[in-house]
Amino acid sequence: MKEAVKPGRKTLKRIVPPDDLTDRLEHSTVFDGPIIVLAKAVRQRVRPGALRDFLHGVPTGKPLHPPFANFTLGCWMATAVLDLAHGDGRATRTLLAAGIGGALPTAAAGIVDWSSLHREQQRVGFVHALSNVTALGMYTASLLLRLAGRERAGRITGFMGLTAATVGGYLGGHMAYRQAAGANHAESVAHLVPLGWHDMGQIKNLPDGRPVTRRLGYIDLFVLRRGTQVIVLADHCSHLAGPLHQGKITMLNGEVCVTCPWHGSTFRLADGSVAHGPATAPQPTFETRVSEDGMIQVRPALP
């Protein structure tokens, strides 16, 4: 005999966990057309340089978008608390206005970061942006309604904005923690390479002036020989793990740099520091020495 199916069981099976929805969103091609056009337009409009580096967060060494987003969402969350507590109307309007004002630089930093992500990340980020634009529109309407004396309608519209902002925040968290957008992809190097010197091979086997990759334990290294000098960095770019050994060697303000072939992050070979974003974290570097018999030895450079 077949087991009887309880009435509520089919209903429970139809419930799709949020992770399944975001996984489907990552692989959906519905928005690829506008994503390609918008990302290209942003890259063309905001060229590599001081403004783009600032919006990425290169000067501070941390992405700029998350703290801006925390400020904006914090103002809007505080607005909801005041509304629930029937707090002072002037304070509520001030917080609303501050959140709306903070949304503009938040969006500017976010869209510049988004334009340099992988397609799966961009798909989630596109819906994240749509949710936040909806929230911004709702909160702007809420402020206008309150200024017109329609407090009840303003509170209702504000809660609608908070719902949209919550969806946007969830998708932003998915990008940051599940898809590792904005994370330092080279951070684990320090934990995978033991201290001390390690043999890497004969210097005579390295081409002069052309970067190559070599394996050291669990990690890949970027290796560049320049005469008798050997420069070694972690090979996976700290932005999104692009292969630096396939990048271009350039001179920037008198310093030798390498540019990642994936998204254009540029690192100084002398110390691995970021010359241009989208990367904000420096590239791990290694000290090198050459023994009398031509063996190259490397060890992780101390901070």
PDB file of N, CA, C and O in Angstrom, residues 82-125:
ATOM      1  N   LEU A  82      11.547  54.649  14.593  1.00  0.00           N
ATOM      2  CA  LEU A  82      10.851  55.846  15.056  1.00  0.00           C
ATOM      3  C   LEU A  82       9.374  55.815  14.667  1.00  0.00           C
ATOM      4  O   LEU A  82       8.502  56.236  15.432  1.00  0.00           O
ATOM      5  N   ASP A  83       9.093  55.306  13.466  1.00  0.00           N
ATOM      6  CA  ASP A  83       7.691  55.210  13.040  1.00  0.00           C
ATOM      7  C   ASP A  83       6.911  54.254  13.938  1.00  0.00           C
ATOM      8  O   ASP A  83       5.769  54.533  14.326  1.00  0.00           O
ATOM      9  N   LEU A  84       7.506  53.122  14.277  1.00  0.00           N
ATOM     10  CA  LEU A  84       6.834  52.160  15.144  1.00  0.00           C
ATOM     11  C   LEU A  84       6.634  52.720  16.548  1.00  0.00           C
ATOM     12  O   LEU A  84       5.657  52.387  17.227  1.00  0.00           O
ATOM     13  N   ALA A  85       7.567  53.567  16.981  1.00  0.00           N
ATOM     14  CA  ALA A  85       7.481  54.139  18.329  1.00  0.00           C
ATOM     15  C   ALA A  85       6.750  55.479  18.346  1.00  0.00           C
ATOM     16  O   ALA A  85       6.674  56.125  19.394  1.00  0.00           O
ATOM     17  N   HIS A  86       6.222  55.892  17.144  1.00  0.00           N
ATOM     18  CA  HIS A  86       5.563  57.195  17.022  1.00  0.00           C
ATOM     19  C   HIS A  86       6.475  58.307  17.533  1.00  0.00           C
ATOM     20  O   HIS A  86       6.083  59.167  18.328  1.00  0.00           O
ATOM     21  N   GLY A  87       7.728  58.243  17.046  1.00  0.00           N
ATOM     22  CA  GLY A  87       8.734  59.205  17.475  1.00  0.00           C
ATOM     23  C   GLY A  87       8.553  60.569  16.839  1.00  0.00           C
ATOM     24  O   GLY A  87       7.614  60.825  16.071  1.00  0.00           O
ATOM     25  N   ASP A  88       9.498  61.443  17.130  1.00  0.00           N
ATOM     26  CA  ASP A  88       9.457  62.820  16.654  1.00  0.00           C
ATOM     27  C   ASP A  88       9.491  62.861  15.126  1.00  0.00           C
ATOM     28  O   ASP A  88      10.360  62.259  14.480  1.00  0.00           O
ATOM     29  N   GLY A  89       8.544  63.575  14.527  1.00  0.00           N
ATOM     30  CA  GLY A  89       8.441  63.636  13.071  1.00  0.00           C
ATOM     31  C   GLY A  89       9.628  64.309  12.422  1.00  0.00           C
ATOM     32  O   GLY A  89      10.082  63.890  11.349  1.00  0.00           O
ATOM     33  N   ARG A  90      10.149  65.351  13.060  1.00  0.00           N
ATOM     34  CA  ARG A  90      11.297  66.056  12.489  1.00  0.00           C
ATOM     35  C   ARG A  90      12.525  65.140  12.445  1.00  0.00           C
ATOM     36  O   ARG A  90      13.256  65.121  11.445  1.00  0.00           O
ATOM     37  N   ALA A  91      12.752  64.372  13.523  1.00  0.00           N
ATOM     38  CA  ALA A  91      13.881  63.442  13.547  1.00  0.00           C
ATOM     39  C   ALA A  91      13.722  62.366  12.468  1.00  0.00           C
ATOM     40  O   ALA A  91      14.694  61.991  11.808  1.00  0.00           O
ATOM     41  N   THR A  92      12.495  61.904  12.282  1.00  0.00           N
ATOM     42  CA  THR A  92      12.241  60.886  11.266  1.00  0.00           C
ATOM     43  C   THR A  92      12.537  61.426   9.878  1.00  0.00           C
ATOM     44  O   THR A  92      13.175  60.762   9.059  1.00  0.00           O
ATOM     45  N   ARG A  93      12.087  62.625   9.603  1.00  0.00           N
ATOM     46  CA  ARG A  93      12.338  63.224   8.288  1.00  0.00           C
ATOM     47  C   ARG A  93      13.826  63.476   8.071  1.00  0.00           C
ATOM     48  O   ARG A  93      14.341  63.325   6.952  1.00  0.00           O
ATOM     49  N   THR A  94      14.527  63.843   9.131  1.00  0.00           N
ATOM     50  CA  THR A  94      15.980  64.069   9.011  1.00  0.00           C
ATOM     51  C   THR A  94      16.703  62.778   8.651  1.00  0.00           C
ATOM     52  O   THR A  94      17.589  62.764   7.780  1.00  0.00           O
ATOM     53  N   LEU A  95      16.328  61.696   9.317  1.00  0.00           N
ATOM     54  CA  LEU A  95      16.939  60.404   9.010  1.00  0.00           C
ATOM     55  C   LEU A  95      16.609  59.958   7.588  1.00  0.00           C
ATOM     56  O   LEU A  95      17.465  59.412   6.875  1.00  0.00           O
ATOM     57  N   LEU A  96      15.359  60.161   7.170  1.00  0.00           N
ATOM     58  CA  LEU A  96      14.977  59.823   5.796  1.00  0.00           C
ATOM     59  C   LEU A  96      15.841  60.577   4.792  1.00  0.00           C
ATOM     60  O   LEU A  96      16.362  59.992   3.836  1.00  0.00           O
ATOM     61  N   ALA A  97      15.987  61.868   5.002  1.00  0.00           N
ATOM     62  CA  ALA A  97      16.766  62.693   4.076  1.00  0.00           C
ATOM     63  C   ALA A  97      18.237  62.273   4.065  1.00  0.00           C
ATOM     64  O   ALA A  97      18.879  62.228   2.998  1.00  0.00           O
ATOM     65  N   ALA A  98      18.775  61.950   5.245  1.00  0.00           N
ATOM     66  CA  ALA A  98      20.178  61.512   5.313  1.00  0.00           C
ATOM     67  C   ALA A  98      20.368  60.207   4.559  1.00  0.00           C
ATOM     68  O   ALA A  98      21.364  60.033   3.838  1.00  0.00           O
ATOM     69  N   GLY A  99      19.429  59.271   4.702  1.00  0.00           N
ATOM     70  CA  GLY A  99      19.532  58.005   3.975  1.00  0.00           C
ATOM     71  C   GLY A  99      19.436  58.202   2.481  1.00  0.00           C
ATOM     72  O   GLY A  99      20.168  57.580   1.709  1.00  0.00           O
ATOM     73  N   ILE A 100      18.535  59.087   2.048  1.00  0.00           N
ATOM     74  CA  ILE A 100      18.400  59.364   0.614  1.00  0.00           C
ATOM     75  C   ILE A 100      19.668  60.006   0.072  1.00  0.00           C
ATOM     76  O   ILE A 100      20.160  59.652  -1.006  1.00  0.00           O
ATOM     77  N   GLY A 101      20.226  60.966   0.847  1.00  0.00           N
ATOM     78  CA  GLY A 101      21.482  61.580   0.409  1.00  0.00           C
ATOM     79  C   GLY A 101      22.626  60.590   0.352  1.00  0.00           C
ATOM     80  O   GLY A 101      23.450  60.616  -0.569  1.00  0.00           O
ATOM     81  N   GLY A 102      22.687  59.677   1.331  1.00  0.00           N
ATOM     82  CA  GLY A 102      23.752  58.683   1.346  1.00  0.00           C
ATOM     83  C   GLY A 102      23.612  57.638   0.252  1.00  0.00           C
ATOM     84  O   GLY A 102      24.593  56.980  -0.114  1.00  0.00           O
ATOM     85  N   ALA A 103      22.400  57.475  -0.286  1.00  0.00           N
ATOM     86  CA  ALA A 103      22.185  56.474  -1.328  1.00  0.00           C
ATOM     87  C   ALA A 103      22.923  56.814  -2.618  1.00  0.00           C
ATOM     88  O   ALA A 103      23.292  55.911  -3.384  1.00  0.00           O
ATOM     89  N   LEU A 104      23.150  58.084  -2.870  1.00  0.00           N
ATOM     90  CA  LEU A 104      23.785  58.491  -4.133  1.00  0.00           C
ATOM     91  C   LEU A 104      25.258  58.051  -4.203  1.00  0.00           C
ATOM     92  O   LEU A 104      25.656  57.379  -5.160  1.00  0.00           O
ATOM     93  N   PRO A 105      26.114  58.408  -3.221  1.00  0.00           N
ATOM     94  CA  PRO A 105      27.485  57.886  -3.278  1.00  0.00           C
ATOM     95  C   PRO A 105      27.548  56.375  -3.109  1.00  0.00           C
ATOM     96  O   PRO A 105      28.450  55.720  -3.645  1.00  0.00           O
ATOM     97  N   THR A 106      26.586  55.800  -2.370  1.00  0.00           N
ATOM     98  CA  THR A 106      26.534  54.337  -2.233  1.00  0.00           C
ATOM     99  C   THR A 106      26.336  53.689  -3.587  1.00  0.00           C
ATOM    100  O   THR A 106      27.021  52.715  -3.948  1.00  0.00           O
ATOM    101  N   ALA A 107      25.395  54.221  -4.364  1.00  0.00           N
ATOM    102  CA  ALA A 107      25.124  53.673  -5.695  1.00  0.00           C
ATOM    103  C   ALA A 107      26.314  53.875  -6.627  1.00  0.00           C
ATOM    104  O   ALA A 107      26.650  52.992  -7.424  1.00  0.00           O
ATOM    105  N   ALA A 108      26.975  55.041  -6.538  1.00  0.00           N
ATOM    106  CA  ALA A 108      28.120  55.311  -7.413  1.00  0.00           C
ATOM    107  C   ALA A 108      29.246  54.313  -7.163  1.00  0.00           C
ATOM    108  O   ALA A 108      29.821  53.744  -8.111  1.00  0.00           O
ATOM    109  N   ALA A 109      29.570  54.078  -5.885  1.00  0.00           N
ATOM    110  CA  ALA A 109      30.625  53.109  -5.561  1.00  0.00           C
ATOM    111  C   ALA A 109      30.200  51.699  -5.942  1.00  0.00           C
ATOM    112  O   ALA A 109      30.998  50.916  -6.469  1.00  0.00           O
ATOM    113  N   GLY A 110      28.929  51.361  -5.707  1.00  0.00           N
ATOM    114  CA  GLY A 110      28.454  50.022  -5.990  1.00  0.00           C
ATOM    115  C   GLY A 110      28.457  49.693  -7.464  1.00  0.00           C
ATOM    116  O   GLY A 110      28.857  48.599  -7.862  1.00  0.00           O
ATOM    117  N   ILE A 111      28.037  50.632  -8.308  1.00  0.00           N
ATOM    118  CA  ILE A 111      27.946  50.321  -9.735  1.00  0.00           C
ATOM    119  C   ILE A 111      29.328  50.225 -10.372  1.00  0.00           C
ATOM    120  O   ILE A 111      29.539  49.450 -11.315  1.00  0.00           O
ATOM    121  N   VAL A 112      30.291  50.978  -9.838  1.00  0.00           N
ATOM    122  CA  VAL A 112      31.662  50.854 -10.349  1.00  0.00           C
ATOM    123  C   VAL A 112      32.248  49.495  -9.967  1.00  0.00           C
ATOM    124  O   VAL A 112      32.890  48.821 -10.786  1.00  0.00           O
ATOM    125  N   ASP A 113      32.032  49.063  -8.721  1.00  0.00           N
ATOM    126  CA  ASP A 113      32.467  47.718  -8.319  1.00  0.00           C
ATOM    127  C   ASP A 113      31.779  46.653  -9.174  1.00  0.00           C
ATOM    128  O   ASP A 113      32.409  45.704  -9.640  1.00  0.00           O
ATOM    129  N   TRP A 114      30.477  46.800  -9.359  1.00  0.00           N
ATOM    130  CA  TRP A 114      29.672  45.822 -10.101  1.00  0.00           C
ATOM    131  C   TRP A 114      30.153  45.659 -11.535  1.00  0.00           C
ATOM    132  O   TRP A 114      30.129  44.563 -12.085  1.00  0.00           O
ATOM    133  N   SER A 115      30.610  46.743 -12.147  1.00  0.00           N
ATOM    134  CA  SER A 115      31.013  46.688 -13.554  1.00  0.00           C
ATOM    135  C   SER A 115      32.250  45.827 -13.770  1.00  0.00           C
ATOM    136  O   SER A 115      32.551  45.448 -14.909  1.00  0.00           O
ATOM    137  N   SER A 116      32.979  45.492 -12.691  1.00  0.00           N
ATOM    138  CA  SER A 116      34.204  44.695 -12.807  1.00  0.00           C
ATOM    139  C   SER A 116      34.064  43.322 -12.167  1.00  0.00           C
ATOM    140  O   SER A 116      35.057  42.735 -11.740  1.00  0.00           O
ATOM    141  N   LEU A 117      32.842  42.789 -12.122  1.00  0.00           N
ATOM    142  CA  LEU A 117      32.613  41.471 -11.540  1.00  0.00           C
ATOM    143  C   LEU A 117      32.377  40.431 -12.622  1.00  0.00           C
ATOM    144  O   LEU A 117      32.219  40.749 -13.803  1.00  0.00           O
ATOM    145  N   HIS A 118      32.353  39.154 -12.195  1.00  0.00           N
ATOM    146  CA  HIS A 118      32.011  38.072 -13.109  1.00  0.00           C
ATOM    147  C   HIS A 118      30.528  38.150 -13.445  1.00  0.00           C
ATOM    148  O   HIS A 118      29.733  38.742 -12.714  1.00  0.00           O
ATOM    149  N   ARG A 119      30.143  37.494 -14.549  1.00  0.00           N
ATOM    150  CA  ARG A 119      28.764  37.581 -14.998  1.00  0.00           C
ATOM    151  C   ARG A 119      27.772  37.058 -13.962  1.00  0.00           C
ATOM    152  O   ARG A 119      26.706  37.645 -13.752  1.00  0.00           O
ATOM    153  N   GLU A 120      28.096  35.946 -13.284  1.00  0.00           N
ATOM    154  CA  GLU A 120      27.170  35.407 -12.274  1.00  0.00           C
ATOM    155  C   GLU A 120      26.958  36.413 -11.149  1.00  0.00           C
ATOM    156  O   GLU A 120      25.851  36.577 -10.639  1.00  0.00           O
ATOM    157  N   GLN A 121      28.025  37.089 -10.755  1.00  0.00           N
ATOM    158  CA  GLN A 121      27.915  38.105  -9.714  1.00  0.00           C
ATOM    159  C   GLN A 121      27.129  39.311 -10.214  1.00  0.00           C
ATOM    160  O   GLN A 121      26.344  39.902  -9.472  1.00  0.00           O
ATOM    161  N   GLN A 122      27.334  39.658 -11.472  1.00  0.00           N
ATOM    162  CA  GLN A 122      26.620  40.797 -12.036  1.00  0.00           C
ATOM    163  C   GLN A 122      25.119  40.542 -12.119  1.00  0.00           C
ATOM    164  O   GLN A 122      24.316  41.462 -11.947  1.00  0.00           O
ATOM    165  N   ARG A 123      24.735  39.295 -12.375  1.00  0.00           N
ATOM    166  CA  ARG A 123      23.299  38.983 -12.449  1.00  0.00           C
ATOM    167  C   ARG A 123      22.618  39.226 -11.105  1.00  0.00           C
ATOM    168  O   ARG A 123      21.547  39.839 -11.039  1.00  0.00           O
ATOM    169  N   VAL A 124      23.240  38.754 -10.040  1.00  0.00           N
ATOM    170  CA  VAL A 124      22.680  38.991  -8.710  1.00  0.00           C
ATOM    171  C   VAL A 124      22.754  40.482  -8.382  1.00  0.00           C
ATOM    172  O   VAL A 124      21.814  41.063  -7.821  1.00  0.00           O
ATOM    173  N   GLY A 125      23.871  41.111  -8.738  1.00  0.00           N
ATOM    174  CA  GLY A 125      24.040  42.534  -8.452  1.00  0.00           C
ATOM    175  C   GLY A 125      23.040  43.411  -9.183  1.00  0.00           C
ATOM    176  O   GLY A 125      22.631  44.462  -8.672  1.00  0.00           O
TER     177      GLY A 125
END
